Short mmCIF file of C-alpha atoms and ligand atoms in Angstrom, two decimals:
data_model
loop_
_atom_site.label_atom_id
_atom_site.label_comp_id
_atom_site.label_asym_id
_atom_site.label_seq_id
_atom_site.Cartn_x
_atom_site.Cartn_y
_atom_site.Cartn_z
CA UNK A 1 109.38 58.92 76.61
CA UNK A 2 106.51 61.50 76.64
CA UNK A 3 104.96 59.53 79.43
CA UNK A 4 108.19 59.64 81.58
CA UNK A 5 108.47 63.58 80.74
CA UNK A 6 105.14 63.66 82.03
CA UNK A 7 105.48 61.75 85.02
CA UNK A 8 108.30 64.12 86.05
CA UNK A 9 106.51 67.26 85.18
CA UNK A 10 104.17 66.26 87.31
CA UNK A 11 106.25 65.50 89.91
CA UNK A 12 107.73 68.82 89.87
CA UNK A 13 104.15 70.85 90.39
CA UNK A 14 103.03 68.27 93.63
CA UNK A 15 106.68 69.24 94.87
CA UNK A 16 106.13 73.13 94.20
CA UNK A 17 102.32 72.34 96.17
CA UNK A 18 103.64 71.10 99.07
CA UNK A 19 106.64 73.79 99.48
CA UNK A 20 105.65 76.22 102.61
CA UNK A 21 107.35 79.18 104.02
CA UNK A 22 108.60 79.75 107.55
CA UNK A 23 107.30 82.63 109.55
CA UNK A 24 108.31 85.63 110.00
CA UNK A 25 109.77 86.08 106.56
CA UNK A 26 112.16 87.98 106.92
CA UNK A 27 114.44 87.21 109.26
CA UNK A 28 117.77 89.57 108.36
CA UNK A 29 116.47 92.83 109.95
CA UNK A 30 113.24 93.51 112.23
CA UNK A 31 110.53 94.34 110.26
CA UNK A 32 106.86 95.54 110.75
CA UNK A 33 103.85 97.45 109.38
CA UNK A 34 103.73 95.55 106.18
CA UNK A 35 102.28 97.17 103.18
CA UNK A 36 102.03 94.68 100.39
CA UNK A 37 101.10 95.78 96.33
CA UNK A 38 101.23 93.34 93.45
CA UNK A 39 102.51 94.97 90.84
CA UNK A 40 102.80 92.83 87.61
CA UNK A 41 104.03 89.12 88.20
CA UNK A 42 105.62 90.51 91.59
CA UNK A 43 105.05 91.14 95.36
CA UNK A 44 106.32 94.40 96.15
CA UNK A 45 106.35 94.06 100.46
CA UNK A 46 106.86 97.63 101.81
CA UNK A 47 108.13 97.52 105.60
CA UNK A 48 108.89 99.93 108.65
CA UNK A 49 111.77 99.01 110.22
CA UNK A 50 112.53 98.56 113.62
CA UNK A 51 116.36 98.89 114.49
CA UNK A 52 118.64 96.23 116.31
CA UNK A 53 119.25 98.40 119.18
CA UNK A 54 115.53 99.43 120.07
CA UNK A 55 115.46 99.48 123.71
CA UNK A 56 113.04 97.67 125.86
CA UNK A 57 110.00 98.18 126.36
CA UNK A 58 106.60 98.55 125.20
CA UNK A 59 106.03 101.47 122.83
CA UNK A 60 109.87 102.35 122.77
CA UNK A 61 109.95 102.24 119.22
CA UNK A 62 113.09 102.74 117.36
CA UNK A 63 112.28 103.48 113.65
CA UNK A 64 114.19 105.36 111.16
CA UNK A 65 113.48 104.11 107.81
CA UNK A 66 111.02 101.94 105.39
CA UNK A 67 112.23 98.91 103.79
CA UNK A 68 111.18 96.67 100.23
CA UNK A 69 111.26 93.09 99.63
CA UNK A 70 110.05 91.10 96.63
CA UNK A 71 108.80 87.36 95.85
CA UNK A 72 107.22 86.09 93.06
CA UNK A 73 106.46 83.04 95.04
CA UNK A 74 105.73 84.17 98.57
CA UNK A 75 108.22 82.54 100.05
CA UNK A 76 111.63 83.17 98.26
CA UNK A 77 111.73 87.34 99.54
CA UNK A 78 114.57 89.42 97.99
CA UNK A 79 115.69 92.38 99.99
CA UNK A 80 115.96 96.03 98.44
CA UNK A 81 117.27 97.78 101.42
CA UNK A 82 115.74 101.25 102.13
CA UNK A 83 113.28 102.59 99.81
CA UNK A 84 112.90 105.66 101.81
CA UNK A 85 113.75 107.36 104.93
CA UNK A 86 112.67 110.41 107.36
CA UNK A 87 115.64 112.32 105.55
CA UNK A 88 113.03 112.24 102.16
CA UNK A 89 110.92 114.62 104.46
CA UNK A 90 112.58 118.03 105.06
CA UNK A 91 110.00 118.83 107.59
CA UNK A 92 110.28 116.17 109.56
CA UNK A 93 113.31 118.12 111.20
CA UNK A 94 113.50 118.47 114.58
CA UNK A 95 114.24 122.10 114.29
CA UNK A 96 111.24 122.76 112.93
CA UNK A 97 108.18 120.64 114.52
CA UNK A 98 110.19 120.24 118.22
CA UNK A 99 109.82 116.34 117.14
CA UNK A 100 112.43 113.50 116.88
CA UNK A 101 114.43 114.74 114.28
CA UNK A 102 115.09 112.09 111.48
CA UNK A 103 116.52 109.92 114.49
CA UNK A 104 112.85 107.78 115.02
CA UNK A 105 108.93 108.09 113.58
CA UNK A 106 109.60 106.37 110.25
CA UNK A 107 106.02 104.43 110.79
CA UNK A 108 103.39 102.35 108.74
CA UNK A 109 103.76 103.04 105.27
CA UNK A 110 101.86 102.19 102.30
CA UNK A 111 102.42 102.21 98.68
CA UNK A 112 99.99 102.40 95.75
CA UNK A 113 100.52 102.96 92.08
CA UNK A 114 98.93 104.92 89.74
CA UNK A 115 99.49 105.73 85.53
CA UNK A 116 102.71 104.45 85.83
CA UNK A 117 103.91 106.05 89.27
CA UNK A 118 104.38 104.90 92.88
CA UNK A 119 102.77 106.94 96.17
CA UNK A 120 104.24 106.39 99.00
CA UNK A 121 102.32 107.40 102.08
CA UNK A 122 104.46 107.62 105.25
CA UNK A 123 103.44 108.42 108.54
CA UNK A 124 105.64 110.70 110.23
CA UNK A 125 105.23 109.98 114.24
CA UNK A 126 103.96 113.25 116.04
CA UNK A 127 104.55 115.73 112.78
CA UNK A 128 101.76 114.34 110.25
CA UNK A 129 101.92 111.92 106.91
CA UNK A 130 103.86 112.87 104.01
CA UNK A 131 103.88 111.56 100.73
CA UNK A 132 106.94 110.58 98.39
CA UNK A 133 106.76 109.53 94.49
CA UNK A 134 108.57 107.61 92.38
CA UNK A 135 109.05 106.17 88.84
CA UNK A 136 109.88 102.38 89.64
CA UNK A 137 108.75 100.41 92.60
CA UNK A 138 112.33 100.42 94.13
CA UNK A 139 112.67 104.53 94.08
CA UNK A 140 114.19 107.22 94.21
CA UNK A 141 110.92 108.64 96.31
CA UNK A 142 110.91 112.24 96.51
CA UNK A 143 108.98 114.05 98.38
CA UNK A 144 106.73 116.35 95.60
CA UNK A 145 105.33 118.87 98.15
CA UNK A 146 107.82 119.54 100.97
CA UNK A 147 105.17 119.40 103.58
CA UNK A 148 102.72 116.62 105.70
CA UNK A 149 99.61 115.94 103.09
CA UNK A 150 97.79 115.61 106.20
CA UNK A 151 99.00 117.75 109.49
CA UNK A 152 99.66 116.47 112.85
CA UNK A 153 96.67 116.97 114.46
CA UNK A 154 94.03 113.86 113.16
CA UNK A 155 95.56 111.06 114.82
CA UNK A 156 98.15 111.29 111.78
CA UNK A 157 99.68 107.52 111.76
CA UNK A 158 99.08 104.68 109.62
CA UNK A 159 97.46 105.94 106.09
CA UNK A 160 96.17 103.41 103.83
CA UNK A 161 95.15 104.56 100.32
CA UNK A 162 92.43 102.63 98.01
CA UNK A 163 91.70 103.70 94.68
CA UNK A 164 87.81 102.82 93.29
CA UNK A 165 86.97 101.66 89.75
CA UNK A 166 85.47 105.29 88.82
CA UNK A 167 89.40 106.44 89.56
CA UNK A 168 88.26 108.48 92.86
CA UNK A 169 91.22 107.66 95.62
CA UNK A 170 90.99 107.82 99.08
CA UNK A 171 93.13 107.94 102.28
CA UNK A 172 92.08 106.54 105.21
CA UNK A 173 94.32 106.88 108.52
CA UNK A 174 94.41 107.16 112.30
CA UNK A 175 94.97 105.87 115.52
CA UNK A 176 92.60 105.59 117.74
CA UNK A 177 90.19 106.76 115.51
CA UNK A 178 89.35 106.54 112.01
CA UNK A 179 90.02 109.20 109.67
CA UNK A 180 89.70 109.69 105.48
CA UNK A 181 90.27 112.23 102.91
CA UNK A 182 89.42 112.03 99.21
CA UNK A 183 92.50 112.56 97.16
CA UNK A 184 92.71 114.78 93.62
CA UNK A 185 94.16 112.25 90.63
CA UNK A 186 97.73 113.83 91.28
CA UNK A 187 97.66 111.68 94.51
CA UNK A 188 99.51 113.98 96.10
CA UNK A 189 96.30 116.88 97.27
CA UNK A 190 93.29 116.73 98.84
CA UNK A 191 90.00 116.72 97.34
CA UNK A 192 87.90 117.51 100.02
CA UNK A 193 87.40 117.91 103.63
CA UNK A 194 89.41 115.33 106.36
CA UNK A 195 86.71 113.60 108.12
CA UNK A 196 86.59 111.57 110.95
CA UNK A 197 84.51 108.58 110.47
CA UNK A 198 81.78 108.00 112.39
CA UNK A 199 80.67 104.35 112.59
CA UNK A 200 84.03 102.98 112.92
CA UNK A 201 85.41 105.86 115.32
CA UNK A 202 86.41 104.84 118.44
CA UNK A 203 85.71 107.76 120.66
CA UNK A 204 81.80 108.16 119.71
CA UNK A 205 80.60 107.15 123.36
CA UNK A 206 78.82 104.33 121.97
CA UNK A 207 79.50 100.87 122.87
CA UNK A 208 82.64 99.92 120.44
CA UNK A 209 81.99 96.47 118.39
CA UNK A 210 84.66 97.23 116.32
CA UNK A 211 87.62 97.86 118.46
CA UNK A 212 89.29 99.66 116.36
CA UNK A 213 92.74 101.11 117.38
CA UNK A 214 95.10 101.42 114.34
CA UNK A 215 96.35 100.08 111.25
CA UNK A 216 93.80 100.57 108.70
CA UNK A 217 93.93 98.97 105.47
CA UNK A 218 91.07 99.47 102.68
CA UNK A 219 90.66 98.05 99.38
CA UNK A 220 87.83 96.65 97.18
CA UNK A 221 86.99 93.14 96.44
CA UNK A 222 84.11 91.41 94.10
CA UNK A 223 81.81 94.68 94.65
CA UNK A 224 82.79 94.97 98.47
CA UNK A 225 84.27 97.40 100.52
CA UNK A 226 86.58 96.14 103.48
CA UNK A 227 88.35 97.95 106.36
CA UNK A 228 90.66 95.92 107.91
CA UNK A 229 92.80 97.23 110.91
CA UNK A 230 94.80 96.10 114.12
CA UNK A 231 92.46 96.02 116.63
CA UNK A 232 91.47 95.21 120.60
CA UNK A 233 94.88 96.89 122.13
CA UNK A 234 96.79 95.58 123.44
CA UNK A 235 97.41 92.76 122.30
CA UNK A 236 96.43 93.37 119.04
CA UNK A 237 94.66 90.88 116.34
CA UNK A 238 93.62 91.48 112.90
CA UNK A 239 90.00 92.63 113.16
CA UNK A 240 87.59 94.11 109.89
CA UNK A 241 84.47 95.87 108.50
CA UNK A 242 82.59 96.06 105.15
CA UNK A 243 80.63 98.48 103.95
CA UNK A 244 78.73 99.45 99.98
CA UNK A 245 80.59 102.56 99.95
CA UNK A 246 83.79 103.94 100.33
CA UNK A 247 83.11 105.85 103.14
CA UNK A 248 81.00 103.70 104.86
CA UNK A 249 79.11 103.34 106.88
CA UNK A 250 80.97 100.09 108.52
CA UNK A 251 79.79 96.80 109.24
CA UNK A 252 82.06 95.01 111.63
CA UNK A 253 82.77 91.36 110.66
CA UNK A 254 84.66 90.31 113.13
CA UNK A 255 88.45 88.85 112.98
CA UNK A 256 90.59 88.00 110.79
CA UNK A 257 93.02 86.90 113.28
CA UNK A 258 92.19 86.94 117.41
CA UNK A 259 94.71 88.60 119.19
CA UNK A 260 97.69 86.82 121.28
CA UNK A 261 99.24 87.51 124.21
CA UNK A 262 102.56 86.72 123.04
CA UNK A 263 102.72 89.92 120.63
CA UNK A 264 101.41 93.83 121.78
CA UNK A 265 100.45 95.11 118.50
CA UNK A 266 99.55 93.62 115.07
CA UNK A 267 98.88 95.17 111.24
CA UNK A 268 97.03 94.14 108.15
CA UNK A 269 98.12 94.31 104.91
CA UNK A 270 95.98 91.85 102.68
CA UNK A 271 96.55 91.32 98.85
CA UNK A 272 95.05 88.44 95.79
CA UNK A 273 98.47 87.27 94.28
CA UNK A 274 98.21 84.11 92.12
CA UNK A 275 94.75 83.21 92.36
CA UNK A 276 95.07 83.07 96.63
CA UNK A 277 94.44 85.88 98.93
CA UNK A 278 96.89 86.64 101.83
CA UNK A 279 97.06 88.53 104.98
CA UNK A 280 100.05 90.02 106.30
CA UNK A 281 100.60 91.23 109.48
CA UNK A 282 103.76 90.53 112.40
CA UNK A 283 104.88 88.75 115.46
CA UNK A 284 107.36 89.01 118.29
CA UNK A 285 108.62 85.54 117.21
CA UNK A 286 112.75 86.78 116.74
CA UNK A 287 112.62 88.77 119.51
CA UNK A 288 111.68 86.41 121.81
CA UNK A 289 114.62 83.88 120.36
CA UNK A 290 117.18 86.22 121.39
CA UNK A 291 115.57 87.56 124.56
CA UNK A 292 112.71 87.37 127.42
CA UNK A 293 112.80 91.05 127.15
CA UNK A 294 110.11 92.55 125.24
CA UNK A 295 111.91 95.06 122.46
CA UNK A 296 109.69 97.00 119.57
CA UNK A 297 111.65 94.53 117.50
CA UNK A 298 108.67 93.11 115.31
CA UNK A 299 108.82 90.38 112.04
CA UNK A 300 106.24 90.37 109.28
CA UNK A 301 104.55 87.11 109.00
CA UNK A 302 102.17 85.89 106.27
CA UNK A 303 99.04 83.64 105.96
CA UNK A 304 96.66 82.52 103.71
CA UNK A 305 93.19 84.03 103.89
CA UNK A 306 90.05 82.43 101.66
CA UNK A 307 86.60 84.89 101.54
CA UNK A 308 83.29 82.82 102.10
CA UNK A 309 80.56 83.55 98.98
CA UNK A 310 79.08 86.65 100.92
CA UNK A 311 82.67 88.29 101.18
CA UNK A 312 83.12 87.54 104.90
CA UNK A 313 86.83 86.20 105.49
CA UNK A 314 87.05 82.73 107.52
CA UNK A 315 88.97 83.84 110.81
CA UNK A 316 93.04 82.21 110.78
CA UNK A 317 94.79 81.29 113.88
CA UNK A 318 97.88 83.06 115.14
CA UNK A 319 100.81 83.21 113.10
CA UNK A 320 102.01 79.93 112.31
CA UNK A 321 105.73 78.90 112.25
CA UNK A 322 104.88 77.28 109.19
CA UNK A 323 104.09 79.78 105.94
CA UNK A 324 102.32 80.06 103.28
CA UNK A 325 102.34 77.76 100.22
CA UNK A 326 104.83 78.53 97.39
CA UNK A 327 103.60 79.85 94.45
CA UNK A 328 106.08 78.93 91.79
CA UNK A 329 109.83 77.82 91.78
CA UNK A 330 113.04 79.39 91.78
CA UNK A 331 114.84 78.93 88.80
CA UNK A 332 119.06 78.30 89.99
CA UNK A 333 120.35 78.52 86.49
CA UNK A 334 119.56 82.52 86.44
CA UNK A 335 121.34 85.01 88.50
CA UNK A 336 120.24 84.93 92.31
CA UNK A 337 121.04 87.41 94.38
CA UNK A 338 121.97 85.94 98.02
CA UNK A 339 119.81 88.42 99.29
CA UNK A 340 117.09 86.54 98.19
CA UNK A 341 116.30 84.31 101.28
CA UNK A 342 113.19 81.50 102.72
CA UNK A 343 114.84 81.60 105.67
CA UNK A 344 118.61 82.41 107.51
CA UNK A 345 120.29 82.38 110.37
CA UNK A 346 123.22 84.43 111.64
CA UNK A 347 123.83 86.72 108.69
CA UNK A 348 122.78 90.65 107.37
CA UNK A 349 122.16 92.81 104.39
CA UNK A 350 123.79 95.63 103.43
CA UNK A 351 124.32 97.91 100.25
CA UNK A 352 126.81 99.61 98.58
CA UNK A 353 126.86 101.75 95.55
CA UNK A 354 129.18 99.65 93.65
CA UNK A 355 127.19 96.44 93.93
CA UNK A 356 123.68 97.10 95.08
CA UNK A 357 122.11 94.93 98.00
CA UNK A 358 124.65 92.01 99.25
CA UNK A 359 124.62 89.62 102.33
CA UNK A 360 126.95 90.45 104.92
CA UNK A 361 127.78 89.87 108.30
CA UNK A 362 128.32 86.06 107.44
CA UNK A 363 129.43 84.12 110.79
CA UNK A 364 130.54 80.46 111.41
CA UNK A 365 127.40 78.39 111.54
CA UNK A 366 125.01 80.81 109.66
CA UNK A 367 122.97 79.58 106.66
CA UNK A 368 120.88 80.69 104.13
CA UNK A 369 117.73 78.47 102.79
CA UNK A 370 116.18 78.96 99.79
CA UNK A 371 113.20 77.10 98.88
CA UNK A 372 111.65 75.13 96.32
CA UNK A 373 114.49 75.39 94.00
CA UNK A 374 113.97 73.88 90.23
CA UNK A 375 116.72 71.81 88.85
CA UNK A 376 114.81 71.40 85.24
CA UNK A 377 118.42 69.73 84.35
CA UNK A 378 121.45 68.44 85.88
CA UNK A 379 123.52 71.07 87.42
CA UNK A 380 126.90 70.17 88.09
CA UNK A 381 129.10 73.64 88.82
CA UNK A 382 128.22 76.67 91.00
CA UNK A 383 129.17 80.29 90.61
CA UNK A 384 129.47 82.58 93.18
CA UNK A 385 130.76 86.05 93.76
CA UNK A 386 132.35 86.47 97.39
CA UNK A 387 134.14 89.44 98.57
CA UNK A 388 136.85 88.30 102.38
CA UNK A 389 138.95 90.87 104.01
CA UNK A 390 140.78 88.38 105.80
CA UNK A 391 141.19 84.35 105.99
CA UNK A 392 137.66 83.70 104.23
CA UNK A 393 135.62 80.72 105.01
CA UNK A 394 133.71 77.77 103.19
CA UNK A 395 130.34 77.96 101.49
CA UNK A 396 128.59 74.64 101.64
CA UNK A 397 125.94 73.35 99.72
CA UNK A 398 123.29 70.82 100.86
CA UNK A 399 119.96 69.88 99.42
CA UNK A 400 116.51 69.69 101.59
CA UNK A 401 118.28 70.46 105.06
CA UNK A 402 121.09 71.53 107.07
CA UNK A 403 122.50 68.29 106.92
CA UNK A 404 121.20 66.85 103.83
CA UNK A 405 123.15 65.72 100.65
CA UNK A 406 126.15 67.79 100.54
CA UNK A 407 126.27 69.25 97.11
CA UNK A 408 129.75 71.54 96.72
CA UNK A 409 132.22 72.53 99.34
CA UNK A 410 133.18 76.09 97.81
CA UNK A 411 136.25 77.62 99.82
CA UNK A 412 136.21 80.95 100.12
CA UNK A 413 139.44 82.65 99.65
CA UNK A 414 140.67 86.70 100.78
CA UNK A 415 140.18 88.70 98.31
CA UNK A 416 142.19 91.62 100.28
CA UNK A 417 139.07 93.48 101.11
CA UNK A 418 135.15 93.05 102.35
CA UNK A 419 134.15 95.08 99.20
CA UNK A 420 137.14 93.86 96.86
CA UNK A 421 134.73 91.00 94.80
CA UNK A 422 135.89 88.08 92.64
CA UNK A 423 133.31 85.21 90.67
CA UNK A 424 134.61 81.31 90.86
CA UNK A 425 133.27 78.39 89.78
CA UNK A 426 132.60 75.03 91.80
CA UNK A 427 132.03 71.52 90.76
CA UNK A 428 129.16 70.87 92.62
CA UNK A 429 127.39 66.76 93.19
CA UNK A 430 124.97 66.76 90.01
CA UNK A 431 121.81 67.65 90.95
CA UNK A 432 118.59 67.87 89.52
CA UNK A 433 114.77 67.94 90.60
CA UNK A 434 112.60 70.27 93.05
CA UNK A 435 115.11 70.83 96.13
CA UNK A 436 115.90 73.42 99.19
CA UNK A 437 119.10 74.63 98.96
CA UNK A 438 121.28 75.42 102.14
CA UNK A 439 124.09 77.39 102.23
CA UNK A 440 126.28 77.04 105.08
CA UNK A 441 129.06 79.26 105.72
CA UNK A 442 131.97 77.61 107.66
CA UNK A 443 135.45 79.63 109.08
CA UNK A 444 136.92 80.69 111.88
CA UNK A 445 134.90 83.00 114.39
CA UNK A 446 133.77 86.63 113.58
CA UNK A 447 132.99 88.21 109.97
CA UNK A 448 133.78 85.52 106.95
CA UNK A 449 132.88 87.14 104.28
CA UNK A 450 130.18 88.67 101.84
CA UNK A 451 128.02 87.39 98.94
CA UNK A 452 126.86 88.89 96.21
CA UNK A 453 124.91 86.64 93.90
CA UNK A 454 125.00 82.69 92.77
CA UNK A 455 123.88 80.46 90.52
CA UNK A 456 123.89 76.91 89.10
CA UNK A 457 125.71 75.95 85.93
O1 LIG B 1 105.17 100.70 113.82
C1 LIG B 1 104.79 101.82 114.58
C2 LIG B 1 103.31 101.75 114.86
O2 LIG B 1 103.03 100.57 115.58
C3 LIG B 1 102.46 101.64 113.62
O3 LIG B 1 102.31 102.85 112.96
C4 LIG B 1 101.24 101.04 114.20
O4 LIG B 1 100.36 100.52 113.23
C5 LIG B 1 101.83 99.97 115.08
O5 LIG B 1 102.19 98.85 114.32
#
């Protein structure tokens, strides 16, 4: 009997090791700049956001607010909605700096945290970088100042922020060149002078090995300084330095990733989660399926990164359609939100004050996948909670694709109203094991319905 338990223990961890992601990972909204921080057991993914109705073109960037996801596996990501938005920074008014209003600017953010609280640095396009703080990863962020930490005159986009082990932080920004500023332990004031950076600066008249352009991100690993950052525009790969110090001076490396032609620009956000080290960055790759035209519509994509023994990082291809490895399994028998998604087609998230962060927008055809999913025992009834303003629709269950095993066909009835919810209960196929799960929402055309949360039983 122990033998057999064993045996299917086992079983369990080669299926979890051979569970990968899909690229770009979020596929519900357009999402770029990623700024990832492991915070405890979780992935906290901090995102700008480009709207749906960006218009075409390069550089016509629509951007209005920053975004969160989680995972605690890298490839199950739970959406959070907004986190923040150029409304948390008064001065960001167009009546005040001339600039875009809070209608576009909301650029690459990054979040650190420190004794407890979270920093969010924001870049606010054309009037500077601000800074917001918070008590819990997910907000409130509120903006402790009321005016840009750094003004609008240093090539004020993209701030990363590094803390070192004597507790001295730094922020590090700029676009084309390379800025920094030490920060006081408030994290929210300067502690010295805002210096442009000289070996890693684009504009010194010197040949430029590093091509640098934007996108910095710093951070310390086994005694090493790196600076990585989007570089050669455009296109735009993953290039980086290293240094002994903080401030430099810069070595460059080389890249992390080479630029492709099939994407203008590019980001780095690189974190160790799990005993693996990742980069982040984004593609075109949704765009592209719904049009030739190129839009400022961009997707965050993932890969795994591994350091050789003198620091240097081996150099990844181009975004893969496959992801990442998972890095644990979702457990069905707890409450799941639906927002919590490997991949999907067809179908949005929204929020409401009543019941948080819900998927919406659910069409004939569209589906939800979640991955790697950990029947530790027989489940044989599924619970969901579905709000339908009008005839409703059919979730249906399958296990390892679109048209595998079909595990519960859950009808889906009115409830009167989109936000009017009700929980029922489905017999479902028994099922047990490591599977995907695919949800597949069936009805007539147009808006079906929306989902709160699910689970196995
Ligand atoms: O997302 C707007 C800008 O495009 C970012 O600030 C840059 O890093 C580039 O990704």
């Amino acid at each position: 009997m122990k033998k057999l338990q064993h045996i299917f223990s086992l079983s369990l961890v080669l299926a979890a090791l051979v569970c990968k992601g899909q690229n770009p990972i979020i596929q519900t909204k357009f999402t770029a700049d990623p700024a990832p921080l492991v915070y405890h057991d979780t992935v906290f993914l901090y995102t700008s956001h480009d709207e749906d109705d960006a218009p075409p073109g390069q550089g016509k960037f629509l951007m209005r607010n920053w975004l969160c996801y989680t995972s605690t596996d890298m490839v199950n990501w739970t959406d959070h909605g907004e986190v923040a938005s150029l409304k948390n920074f008064k001065w960001a008014d167009k009546a005040i700096t001339g600039w875009g209003g809070f209608d576009n600017g909301a650029w690459a953010p990054q979040v650190i945290e420190r004794n407890g609280k979270f920093y969010m640095y924001c870049p606010v396009q054309g009037r500077g970088i601000g800074v917001l703080v918070a008590d819990h990863p997910y907000g409130p962020f509120k903006d402790p100042i009321g005016s840009p930490l750094i003004g609008a005159k240093y090539d004020s986009i993209d701030p990363t922020v590094f803390i070192d082990d004597d507790g001295q932080a730094y922020l590090y920004w700029g676009n084309p060149n390379l800025w920094y500023a030490k920060l006081n332990k408030d994290m929210i004031s300067l502690a010295g002078e805002i210096t442009k950076d000289s070996s890693i600066a684009k504009h010194t008249g010197q040949p430029d090995p590093f091509h640098y352009q934007e996108g910095p991100w710093a951070y310390k690993r086994n005694g090493h300084y790196y600076m990585a950052y989007a570089s050669t525009c455009c296109p735009e790969g993953i290039g980086y330095a290293m240094s002994k110090s903080p401030l430099g001076p810069w070595e460059y490396k080389g890249y992390i990733m080479k630029p492709n032609k099939l994407s203008t620009g590019n980001h780095p956000g690189i974190i160790d989660y799990k005993g693996k080290s990742y980069v982040f960055g984004f593609n075109y790759r949704l765009n592209f399926m719904q049009t030739d035209k190129h839009h400022e519509r961009r997707s965050v994509c993932v890969a795994e990164i591994t350091y050789n023994a003198d620091g240097t990082i081996a150099e990844q291809p181009w975004w893969q359609e496959e992801g990442v490895t998972q890095s644990g399994l979702l457990n069905p028998f707890k409450r799941n939100e639906a927002e919590t998604i490997a991949w999907a087609k067809g179908v949005k998230t929204e929020r409401d004050s009543l019941k948080g962060m819900y998927v919406a927008a659910v069409g004939n055809n569209a589906y939800i996948k979640v991955r790697g999913v950990q029947f530790n025992k027989t489940a044989k009834s599924f619970e969901v909670t579905t709000a339908a303003a009008s005839a409703g629709g059919t979730i249906k269950i399958h296990a390892d694709s679109l048209e595998g095993k079909l595990l519960g066909n859950c009808p889906v009835s009115s409830t009167g109203s989109l936000k009017k919810w009700i929980t029922k209960s489905y017999k479902v196929q028994p099922v047990k094991g490591v599977h995907d799960i695919y949800f597949v929402f069936k009805g007539a055309e147009g808006q079906l319905f929306n989902i709160d949360w699910w689970r196995f039983k």
